[in-house]
Coordinates of C-alpha atoms in Angstrom, one line a residue:
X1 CA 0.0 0.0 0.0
X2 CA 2.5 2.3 0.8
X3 CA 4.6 1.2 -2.3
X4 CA 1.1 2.7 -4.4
X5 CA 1.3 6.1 -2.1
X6 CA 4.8 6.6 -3.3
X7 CA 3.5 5.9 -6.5
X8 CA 0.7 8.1 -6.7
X9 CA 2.6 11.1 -5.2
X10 CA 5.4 10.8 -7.9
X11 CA 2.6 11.0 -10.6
X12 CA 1.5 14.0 -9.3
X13 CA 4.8 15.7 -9.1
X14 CA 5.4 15.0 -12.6
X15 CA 1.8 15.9 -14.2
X16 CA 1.6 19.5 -11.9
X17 CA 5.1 20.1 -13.6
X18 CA 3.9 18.9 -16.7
X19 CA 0.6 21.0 -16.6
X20 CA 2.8 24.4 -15.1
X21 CA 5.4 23.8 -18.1
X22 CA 2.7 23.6 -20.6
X23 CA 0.6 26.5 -19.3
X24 CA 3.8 29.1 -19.3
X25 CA 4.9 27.8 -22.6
X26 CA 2.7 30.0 -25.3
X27 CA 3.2 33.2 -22.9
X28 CA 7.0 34.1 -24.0
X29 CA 9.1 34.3 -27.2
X30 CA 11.9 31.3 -27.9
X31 CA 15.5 32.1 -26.3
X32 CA 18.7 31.8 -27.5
X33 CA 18.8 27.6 -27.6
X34 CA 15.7 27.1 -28.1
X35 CA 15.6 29.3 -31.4
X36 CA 18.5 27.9 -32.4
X37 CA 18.0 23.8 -32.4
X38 CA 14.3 24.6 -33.7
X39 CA 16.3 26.1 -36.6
X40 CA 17.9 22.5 -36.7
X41 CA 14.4 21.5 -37.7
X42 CA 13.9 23.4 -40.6
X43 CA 17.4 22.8 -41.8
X44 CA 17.4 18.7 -41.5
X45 CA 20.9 17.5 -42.2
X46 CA 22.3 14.5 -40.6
X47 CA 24.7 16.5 -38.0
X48 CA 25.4 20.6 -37.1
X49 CA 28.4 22.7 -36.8
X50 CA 28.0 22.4 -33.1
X51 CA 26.1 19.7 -31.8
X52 CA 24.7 16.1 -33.5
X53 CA 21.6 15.9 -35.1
X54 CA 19.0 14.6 -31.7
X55 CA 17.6 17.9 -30.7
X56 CA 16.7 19.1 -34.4
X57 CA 15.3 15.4 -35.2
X58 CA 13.3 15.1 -31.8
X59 CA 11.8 19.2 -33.1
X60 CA 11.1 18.0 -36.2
X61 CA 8.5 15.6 -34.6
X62 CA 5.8 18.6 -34.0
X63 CA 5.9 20.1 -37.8
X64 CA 2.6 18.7 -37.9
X65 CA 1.4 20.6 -35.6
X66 CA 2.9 23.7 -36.5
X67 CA 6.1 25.3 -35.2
X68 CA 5.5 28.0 -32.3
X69 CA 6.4 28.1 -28.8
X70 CA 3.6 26.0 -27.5
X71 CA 4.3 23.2 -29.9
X72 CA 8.3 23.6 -29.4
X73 CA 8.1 23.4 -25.9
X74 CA 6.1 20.2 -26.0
X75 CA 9.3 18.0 -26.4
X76 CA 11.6 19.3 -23.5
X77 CA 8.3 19.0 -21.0
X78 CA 7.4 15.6 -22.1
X79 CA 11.5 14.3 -21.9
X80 CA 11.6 15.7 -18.5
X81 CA 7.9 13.6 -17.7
X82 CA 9.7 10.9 -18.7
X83 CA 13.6 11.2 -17.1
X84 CA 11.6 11.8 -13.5
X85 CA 9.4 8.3 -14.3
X86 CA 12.9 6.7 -15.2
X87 CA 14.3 7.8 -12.2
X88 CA 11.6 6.2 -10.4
X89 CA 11.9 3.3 -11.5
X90 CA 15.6 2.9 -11.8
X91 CA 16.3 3.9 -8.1
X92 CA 14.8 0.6 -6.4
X93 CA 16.2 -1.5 -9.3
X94 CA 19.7 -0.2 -8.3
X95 CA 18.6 -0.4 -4.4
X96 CA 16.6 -3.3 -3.7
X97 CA 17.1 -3.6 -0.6
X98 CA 16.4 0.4 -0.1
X99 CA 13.9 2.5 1.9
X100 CA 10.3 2.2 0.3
X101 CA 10.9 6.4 0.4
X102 CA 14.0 6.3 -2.0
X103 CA 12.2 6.0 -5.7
X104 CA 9.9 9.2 -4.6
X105 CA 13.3 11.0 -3.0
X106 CA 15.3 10.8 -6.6
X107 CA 11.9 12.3 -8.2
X108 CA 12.0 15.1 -5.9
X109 CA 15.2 16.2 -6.6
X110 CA 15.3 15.4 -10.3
X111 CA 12.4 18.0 -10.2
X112 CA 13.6 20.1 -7.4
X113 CA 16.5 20.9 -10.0
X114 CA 15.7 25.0 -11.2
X115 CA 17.9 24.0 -14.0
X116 CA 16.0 21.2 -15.0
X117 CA 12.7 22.7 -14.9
X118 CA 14.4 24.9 -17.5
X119 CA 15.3 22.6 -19.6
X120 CA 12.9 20.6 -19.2
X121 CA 10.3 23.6 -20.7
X122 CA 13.3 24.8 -23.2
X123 CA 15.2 21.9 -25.5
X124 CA 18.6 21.9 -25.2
X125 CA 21.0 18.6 -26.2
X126 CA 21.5 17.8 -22.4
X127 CA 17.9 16.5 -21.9
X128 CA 17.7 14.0 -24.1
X129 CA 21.3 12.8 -23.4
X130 CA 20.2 12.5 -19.4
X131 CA 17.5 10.1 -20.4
X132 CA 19.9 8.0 -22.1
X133 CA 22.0 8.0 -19.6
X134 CA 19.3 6.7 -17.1
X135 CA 18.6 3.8 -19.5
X136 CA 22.5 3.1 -20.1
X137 CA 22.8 2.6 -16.3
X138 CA 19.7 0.3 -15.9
X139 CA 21.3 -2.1 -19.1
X140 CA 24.3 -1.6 -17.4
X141 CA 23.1 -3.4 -14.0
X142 CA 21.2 -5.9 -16.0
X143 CA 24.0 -7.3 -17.9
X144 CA 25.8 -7.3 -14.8
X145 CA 23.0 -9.6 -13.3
X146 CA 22.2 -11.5 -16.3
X147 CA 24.5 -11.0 -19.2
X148 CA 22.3 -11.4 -22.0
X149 CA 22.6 -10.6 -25.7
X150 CA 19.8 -8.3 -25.7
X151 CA 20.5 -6.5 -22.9
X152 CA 24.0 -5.4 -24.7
X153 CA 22.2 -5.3 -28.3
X154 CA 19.9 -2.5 -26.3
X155 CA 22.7 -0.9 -24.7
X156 CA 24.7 -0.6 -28.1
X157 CA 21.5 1.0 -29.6
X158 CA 21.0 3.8 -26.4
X159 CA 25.0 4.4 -26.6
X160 CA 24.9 5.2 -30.3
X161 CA 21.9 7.5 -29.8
X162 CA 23.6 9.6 -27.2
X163 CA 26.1 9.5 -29.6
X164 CA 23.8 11.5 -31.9
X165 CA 22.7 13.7 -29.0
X166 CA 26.2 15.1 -27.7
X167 CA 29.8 15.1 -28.2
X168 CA 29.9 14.6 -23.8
X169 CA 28.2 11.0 -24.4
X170 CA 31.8 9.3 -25.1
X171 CA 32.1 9.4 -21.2
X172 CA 28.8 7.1 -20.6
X173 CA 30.7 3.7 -21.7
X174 CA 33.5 4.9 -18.8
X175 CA 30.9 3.9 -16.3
X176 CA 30.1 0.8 -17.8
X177 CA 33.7 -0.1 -18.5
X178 CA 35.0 0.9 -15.4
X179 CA 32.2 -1.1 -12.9
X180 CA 32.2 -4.3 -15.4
X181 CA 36.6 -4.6 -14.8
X182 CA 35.2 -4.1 -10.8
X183 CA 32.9 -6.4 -10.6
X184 CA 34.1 -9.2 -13.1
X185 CA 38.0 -8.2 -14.4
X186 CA 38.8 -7.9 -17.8
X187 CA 37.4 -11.4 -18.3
X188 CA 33.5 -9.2 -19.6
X189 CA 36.0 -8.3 -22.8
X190 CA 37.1 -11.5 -23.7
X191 CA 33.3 -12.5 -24.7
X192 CA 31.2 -11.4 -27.9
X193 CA 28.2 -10.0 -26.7
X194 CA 30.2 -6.6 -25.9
X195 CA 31.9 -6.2 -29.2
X196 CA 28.6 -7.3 -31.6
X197 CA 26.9 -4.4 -29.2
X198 CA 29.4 -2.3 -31.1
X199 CA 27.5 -2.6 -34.0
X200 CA 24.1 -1.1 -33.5
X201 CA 26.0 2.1 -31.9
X202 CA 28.2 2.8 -34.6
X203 CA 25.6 2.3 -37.1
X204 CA 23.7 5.1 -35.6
X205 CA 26.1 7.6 -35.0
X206 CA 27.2 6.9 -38.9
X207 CA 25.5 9.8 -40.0
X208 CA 27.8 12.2 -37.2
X209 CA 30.4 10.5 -38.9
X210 CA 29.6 10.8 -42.5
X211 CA 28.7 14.7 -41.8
X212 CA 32.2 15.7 -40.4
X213 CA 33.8 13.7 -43.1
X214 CA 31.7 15.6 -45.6
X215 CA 33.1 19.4 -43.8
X216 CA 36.4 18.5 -42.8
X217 CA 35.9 17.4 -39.5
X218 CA 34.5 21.0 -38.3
X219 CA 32.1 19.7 -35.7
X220 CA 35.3 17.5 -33.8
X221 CA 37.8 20.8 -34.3
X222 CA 35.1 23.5 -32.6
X223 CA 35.0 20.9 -29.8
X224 CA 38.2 20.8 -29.0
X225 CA 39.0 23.9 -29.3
X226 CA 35.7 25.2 -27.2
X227 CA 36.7 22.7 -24.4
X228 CA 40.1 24.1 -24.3
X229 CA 39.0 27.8 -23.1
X230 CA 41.0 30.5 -22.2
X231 CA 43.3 30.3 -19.2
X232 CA 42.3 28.7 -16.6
X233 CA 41.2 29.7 -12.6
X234 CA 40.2 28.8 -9.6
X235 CA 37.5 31.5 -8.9
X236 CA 35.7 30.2 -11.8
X237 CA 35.6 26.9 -10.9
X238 CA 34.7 27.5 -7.1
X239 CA 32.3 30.1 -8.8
X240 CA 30.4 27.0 -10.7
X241 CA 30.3 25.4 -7.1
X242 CA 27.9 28.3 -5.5
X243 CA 26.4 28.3 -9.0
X244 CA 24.9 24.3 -8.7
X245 CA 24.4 24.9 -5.0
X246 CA 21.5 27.0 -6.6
X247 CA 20.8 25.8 -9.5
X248 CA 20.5 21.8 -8.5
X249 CA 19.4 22.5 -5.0
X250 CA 21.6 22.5 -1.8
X251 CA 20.6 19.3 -0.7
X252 CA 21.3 17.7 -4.1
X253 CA 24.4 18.6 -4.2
X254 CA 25.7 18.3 -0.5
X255 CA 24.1 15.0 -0.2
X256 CA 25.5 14.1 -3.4
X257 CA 28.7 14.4 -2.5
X258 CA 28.1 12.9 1.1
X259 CA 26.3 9.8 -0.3
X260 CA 29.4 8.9 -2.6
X261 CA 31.9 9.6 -0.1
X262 CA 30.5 7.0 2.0
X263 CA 29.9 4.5 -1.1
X264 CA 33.3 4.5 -1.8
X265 CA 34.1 2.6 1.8
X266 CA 32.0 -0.8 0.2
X267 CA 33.8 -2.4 -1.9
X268 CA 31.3 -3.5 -4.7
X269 CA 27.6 -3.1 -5.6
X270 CA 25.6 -0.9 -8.2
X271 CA 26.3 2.6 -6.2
X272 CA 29.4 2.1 -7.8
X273 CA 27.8 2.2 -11.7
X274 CA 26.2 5.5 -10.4
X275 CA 29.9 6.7 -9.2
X276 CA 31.6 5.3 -12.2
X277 CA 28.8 7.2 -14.4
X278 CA 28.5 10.2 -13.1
X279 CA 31.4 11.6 -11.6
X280 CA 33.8 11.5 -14.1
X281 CA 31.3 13.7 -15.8
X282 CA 31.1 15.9 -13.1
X283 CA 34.8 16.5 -12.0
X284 CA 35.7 17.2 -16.3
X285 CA 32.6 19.5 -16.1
X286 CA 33.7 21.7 -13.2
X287 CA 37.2 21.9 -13.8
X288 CA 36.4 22.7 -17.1
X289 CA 34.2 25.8 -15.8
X290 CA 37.6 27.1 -14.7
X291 CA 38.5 28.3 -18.4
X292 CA 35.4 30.8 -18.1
X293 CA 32.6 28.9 -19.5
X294 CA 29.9 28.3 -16.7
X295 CA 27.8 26.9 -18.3
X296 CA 25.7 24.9 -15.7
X297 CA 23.3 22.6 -18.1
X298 CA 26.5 20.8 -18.8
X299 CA 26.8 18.9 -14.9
X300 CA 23.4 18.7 -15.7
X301 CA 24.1 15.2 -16.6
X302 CA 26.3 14.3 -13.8
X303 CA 24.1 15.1 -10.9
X304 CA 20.7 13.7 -12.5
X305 CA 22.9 10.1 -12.7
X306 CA 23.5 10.7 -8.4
X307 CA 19.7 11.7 -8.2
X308 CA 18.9 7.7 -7.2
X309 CA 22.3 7.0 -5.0
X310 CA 21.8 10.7 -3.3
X311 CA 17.9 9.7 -2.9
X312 CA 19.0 6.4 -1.1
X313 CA 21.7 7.6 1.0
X314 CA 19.0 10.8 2.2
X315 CA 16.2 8.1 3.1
X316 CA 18.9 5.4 4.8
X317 CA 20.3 8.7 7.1
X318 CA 16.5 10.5 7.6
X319 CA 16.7 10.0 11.2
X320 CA 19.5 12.5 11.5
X321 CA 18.5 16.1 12.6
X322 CA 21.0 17.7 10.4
X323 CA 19.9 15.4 7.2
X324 CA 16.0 16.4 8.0
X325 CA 17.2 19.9 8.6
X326 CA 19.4 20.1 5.4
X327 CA 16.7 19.0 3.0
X328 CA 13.5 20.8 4.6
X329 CA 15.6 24.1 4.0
X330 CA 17.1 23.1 0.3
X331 CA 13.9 21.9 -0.4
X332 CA 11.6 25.3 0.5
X333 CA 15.1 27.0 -0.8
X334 CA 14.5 25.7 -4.6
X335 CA 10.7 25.4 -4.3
X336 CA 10.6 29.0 -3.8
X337 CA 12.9 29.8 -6.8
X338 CA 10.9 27.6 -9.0
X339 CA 8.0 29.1 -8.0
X340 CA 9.7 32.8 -8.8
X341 CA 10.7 31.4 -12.3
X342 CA 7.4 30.0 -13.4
X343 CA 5.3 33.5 -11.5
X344 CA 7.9 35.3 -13.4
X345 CA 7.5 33.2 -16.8
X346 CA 3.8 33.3 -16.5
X347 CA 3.0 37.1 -15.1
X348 CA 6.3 38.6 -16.3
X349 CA 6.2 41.8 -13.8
X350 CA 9.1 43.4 -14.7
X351 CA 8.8 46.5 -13.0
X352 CA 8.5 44.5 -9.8
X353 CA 11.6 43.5 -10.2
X354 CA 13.7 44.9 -12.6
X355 CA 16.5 43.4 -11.3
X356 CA 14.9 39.8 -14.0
X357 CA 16.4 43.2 -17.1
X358 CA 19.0 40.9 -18.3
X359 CA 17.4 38.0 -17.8
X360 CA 14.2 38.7 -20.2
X361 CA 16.5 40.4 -22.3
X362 CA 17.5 37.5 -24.6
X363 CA 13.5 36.8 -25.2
X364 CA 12.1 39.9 -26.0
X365 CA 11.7 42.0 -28.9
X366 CA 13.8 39.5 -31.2
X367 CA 10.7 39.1 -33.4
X368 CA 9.7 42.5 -33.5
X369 CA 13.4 43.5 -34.5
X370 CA 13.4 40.4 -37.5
X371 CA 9.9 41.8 -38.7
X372 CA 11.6 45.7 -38.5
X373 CA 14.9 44.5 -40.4
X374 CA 12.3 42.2 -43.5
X375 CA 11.0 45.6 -44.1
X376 CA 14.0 47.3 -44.5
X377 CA 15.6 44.5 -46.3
X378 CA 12.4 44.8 -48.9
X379 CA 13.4 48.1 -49.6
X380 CA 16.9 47.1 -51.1
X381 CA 16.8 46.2 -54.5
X382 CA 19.4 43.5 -56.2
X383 CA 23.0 45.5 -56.8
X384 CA 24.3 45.2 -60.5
X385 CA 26.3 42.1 -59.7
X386 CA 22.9 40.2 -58.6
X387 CA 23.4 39.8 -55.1
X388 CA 20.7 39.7 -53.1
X389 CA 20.5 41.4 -49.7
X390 CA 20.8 39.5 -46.9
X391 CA 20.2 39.8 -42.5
X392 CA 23.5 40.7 -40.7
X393 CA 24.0 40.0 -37.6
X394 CA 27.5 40.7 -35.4
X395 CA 26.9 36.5 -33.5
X396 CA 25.5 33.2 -33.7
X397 CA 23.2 34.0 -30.9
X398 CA 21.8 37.0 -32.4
X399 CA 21.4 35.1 -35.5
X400 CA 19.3 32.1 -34.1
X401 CA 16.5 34.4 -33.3
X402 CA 16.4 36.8 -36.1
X403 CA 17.0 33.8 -38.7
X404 CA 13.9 32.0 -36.6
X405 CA 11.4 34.8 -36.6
X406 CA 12.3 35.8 -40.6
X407 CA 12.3 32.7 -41.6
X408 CA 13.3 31.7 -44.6
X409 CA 15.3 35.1 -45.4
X410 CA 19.1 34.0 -44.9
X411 CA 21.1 35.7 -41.9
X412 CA 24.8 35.9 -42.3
X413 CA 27.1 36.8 -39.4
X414 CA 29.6 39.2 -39.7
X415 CA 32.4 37.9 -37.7
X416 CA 36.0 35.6 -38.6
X417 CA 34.6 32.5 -36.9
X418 CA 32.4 29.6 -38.4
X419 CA 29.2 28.8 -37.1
X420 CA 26.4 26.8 -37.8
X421 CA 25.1 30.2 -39.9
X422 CA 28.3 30.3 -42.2
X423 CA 26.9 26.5 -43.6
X424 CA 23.5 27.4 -43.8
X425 CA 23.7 30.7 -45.3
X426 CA 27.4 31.6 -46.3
X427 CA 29.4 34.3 -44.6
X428 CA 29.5 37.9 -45.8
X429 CA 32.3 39.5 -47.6
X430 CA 33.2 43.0 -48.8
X431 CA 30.8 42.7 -51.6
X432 CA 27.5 42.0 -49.7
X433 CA 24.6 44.1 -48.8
X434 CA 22.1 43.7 -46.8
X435 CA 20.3 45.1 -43.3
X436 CA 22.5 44.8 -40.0
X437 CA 20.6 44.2 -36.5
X438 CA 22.2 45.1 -33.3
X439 CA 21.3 45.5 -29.9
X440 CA 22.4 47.7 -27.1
X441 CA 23.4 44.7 -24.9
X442 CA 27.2 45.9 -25.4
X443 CA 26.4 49.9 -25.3
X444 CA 24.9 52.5 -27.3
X445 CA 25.1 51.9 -31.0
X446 CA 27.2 54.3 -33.1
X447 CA 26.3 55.7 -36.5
X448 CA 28.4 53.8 -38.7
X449 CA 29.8 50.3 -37.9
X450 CA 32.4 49.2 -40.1
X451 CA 33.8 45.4 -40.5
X452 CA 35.2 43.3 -43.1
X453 CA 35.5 45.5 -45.3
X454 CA 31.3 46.1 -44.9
X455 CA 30.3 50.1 -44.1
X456 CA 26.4 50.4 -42.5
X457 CA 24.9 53.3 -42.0
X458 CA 22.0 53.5 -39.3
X459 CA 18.9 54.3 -40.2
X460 CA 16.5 52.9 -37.5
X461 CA 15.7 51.9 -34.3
X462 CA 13.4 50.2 -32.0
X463 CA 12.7 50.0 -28.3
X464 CA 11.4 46.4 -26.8
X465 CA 9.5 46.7 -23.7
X466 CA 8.2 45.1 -21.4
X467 CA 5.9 45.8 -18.5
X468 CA 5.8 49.3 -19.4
X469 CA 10.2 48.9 -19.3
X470 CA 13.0 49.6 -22.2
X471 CA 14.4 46.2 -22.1
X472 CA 16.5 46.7 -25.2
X473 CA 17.0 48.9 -28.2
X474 CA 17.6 47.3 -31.8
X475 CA 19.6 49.2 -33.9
X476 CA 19.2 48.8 -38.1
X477 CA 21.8 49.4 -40.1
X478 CA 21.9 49.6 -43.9
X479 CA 25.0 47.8 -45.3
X480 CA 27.1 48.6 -48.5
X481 CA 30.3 47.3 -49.6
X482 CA 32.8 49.8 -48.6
X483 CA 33.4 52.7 -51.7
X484 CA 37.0 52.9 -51.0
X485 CA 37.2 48.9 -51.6
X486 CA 35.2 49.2 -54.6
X487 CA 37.5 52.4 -56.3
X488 CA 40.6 49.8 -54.7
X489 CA 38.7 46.5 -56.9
X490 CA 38.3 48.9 -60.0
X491 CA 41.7 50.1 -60.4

């Protein structure tokens, strides 16, 4: 009976989260990600410039029903449904001989997460990749029980989807690797069952494969060269700390690191997959924060694997004050955030607290501006060479709204880097034309702005508001190649 309770309760975690995710979801405009892997979708190719191909192929599912942010939204909300139901069920499975309370615990935190319940309303590759994850660590445990074909033909198949979800996935088989050699030696390699598994996972991470082949390997370079930062410090890695303290909940992460601590002292059993799966993860993740980038969806992985391990240890250690104590004031700590984000989301009053300025910067105006700029860009005629003006934009993220609200009008970026935009729709040179968009986020905009040999002259602007405050200014600049190149090109 009280197995159903626990049940029950779980259920109604996920569907209020569900039904809150899916009521705030038509009331504000696509961010940053989001506008940028729902561009994925209208671009189908078999892999991106930054990421595999999952998060524009799982988009590409709600065409039918039209793409806005109601129907883009419905993905992320029902992935995150179904990591807290596999968390549910995976906790006991890994714990048998657990506390009843442990299955509901690892739900709770999984949805006590603020950052999850953002991604889990707006699609970013991490999601989909912690839901494989999940189901990598349940094969795992089963072939370590059972050893069967299918269990490894399964696992081959969830490995090489990851492997079409993100780069991060190669660390997944580390876990399995890792707690296979503890628990049986090397003696799990010298059988076929591992090695025909193989197969299924490198035929679906072909098409990754065939893409880079096809563009010189741009997707494994911008990997490298993005994990390798700037110069690396401490402050930013201690900042990340205080960061997921927040973001993941105090008692998730305390009691994540607590319960592995003291799994470490037994010598075998499955808390050791969880260890082996997730903290590698982790300790890459945070040291990597330390060359500037804190980018907190990427531990995201990490501490969803320790949701089920830190779940068992808090229901084993309940008894304790300080435990109690620790996760009744995490827990009304991040229920009261969440509660902020989705009143914010929903009611969106800025002017009580203007403080959220940057945060709802990134969401508003953006299609506004893209309608503004296909106006002006109707007004430019074809130049005597035939070129057709084009958007300009100064980055990718800039780009990935404009190019999603003036759809299908191309949007070059005018910068020296690749990016996804540079495949889609070429980069500019000094002979094109076309209507630049900028924002004040970096300062008031000057006159002229002058790049790559490209000279624009600004001729409009436009204020986005919201709640009755300037949130940003756009800025729309005409763009001609530059006379003194052209005199330069004649002679």
């Amino acid at each position: 009976m009280l197995a159903v309770s626990h049940r029950s309760m779980a259920l109604c975690i996920i569907g209020l989260v569900c039904f809150l995710h899916l009521l705030i979801a038509p009331l504000v405009p696509l961010g940053v990600d989001e506008a940028h892997y729902a561009l994925y979708a209208r671009h189908l190719a078999l892999s991106y410039f930054d990421h595999p191909p999952m998060v524009g192929w799982l988009q590409k599912l709600v065409a039918p029903l039209g793409y806005h942010v109601f129907s883009l939204r419905l993905i992320p909300t029902i992935l995150l449904a179904v990591i807290s139901l596999q968390v549910f069920r995976l906790t006991p499975l890994l714990f048998p001989e657990g506390p009843k309370c442990q299955a509901l615990a690892a739900v709770l935190i999984t949805n006590g997460a603020p950052v999850l319940q953002l991604m889990g309303w707006g699609l970013v590759p991490d999601l989909p990749l912690i839901l494989l994850a999940l189901l990598a660590l349940e094969l795992t445990l089963k072939i370590s029980q059972y050893n069967r074909l299918t269990h490894w033909l399964l696992l081959g198949v969830v490995y090489g989807l990851a492997g079409l979800t993100k780069y991060t996935a190669i660390f997944l088989p580390l876990g399995l690797a890792v707690f296979l050699w503890q628990q049986q030696g090397l003696r799990w390699l010298y059988q076929i069952k591992p090695w025909v598994a193989l197969v299924p996972a490198l035929v679906l991470i072909a098409p990754v494969l065939i893409w880079n082949s096809q563009h010189q390997w741009i997707s494994f370079t911008y990997q490298l060269n993005h994990a390798r930062g700037g110069s690396w410090q401490l402050k930013n890695t201690l900042a990340m700390q205080g960061l997921q303290v927040v973001c993941y909940s105090l008692v998730a992460y305390v009691a994540g690191i607590v319960a592995s601590v003291f799994a470490l002292k037994q010598p075998r059993g499955p808390h050791w997959l969880v260890i082996w799966s997730a903290w590698p993860f982790l300790l890459v993740t945070n040291w990597s924060a330390g060359n500037g980038g804190l980018m907190l969806n990427w531990s995201a992985l990490g501490w969803a694997l320790l949701a089920p391990l830190t779940a068992h240890w808090l229901c084993l250690c309940w008894q304790r004050p300080w435990v109690r104590g620790l996760s009744i004031v995490s827990g009304a700590l991040s229920a009261s955030l969440i509660a902020f984000i989705f009143f914010f989301l929903a009611v969106q009053p800025l002017s009580w607290f203007p403080f959220m300025k940057p945060v709802v910067r990134d969401v508003v105006g953006w299609q506004q501006a893209a309608r503004k700029a296909s106006d002006l860009l109707a007004t430019m005629g074809e130049a005597a060479n035939g070129r057709k003006p084009v958007l300009l934009v100064t980055n990718w993220s800039r780009a990935s709204r404009i190019a999603w609200y003036a759809y299908p009008l191309p949007v070059q970026v005018i910068s020296d880097r690749a990016s996804q935009f540079s495949l889609w729709f070429g980069s500019p040179d000094r002979h094109s034309r076309g209507i630049l968009i900028r924002d004040n986020e970096h300062g008031p905009a000057s006159e002229v702005y002058e790049k790559n040999g490209i000279t624009c002259q600004r001729v409009a602007e436009q204020q986005a508001t919201l709640d009755g405050i300037v949130v940003n200014t756009f800025h729309f600049y005409r763009c001609e190649p530059d006379v003194h190149q052209k005199a330069a090109d004649i002679h």
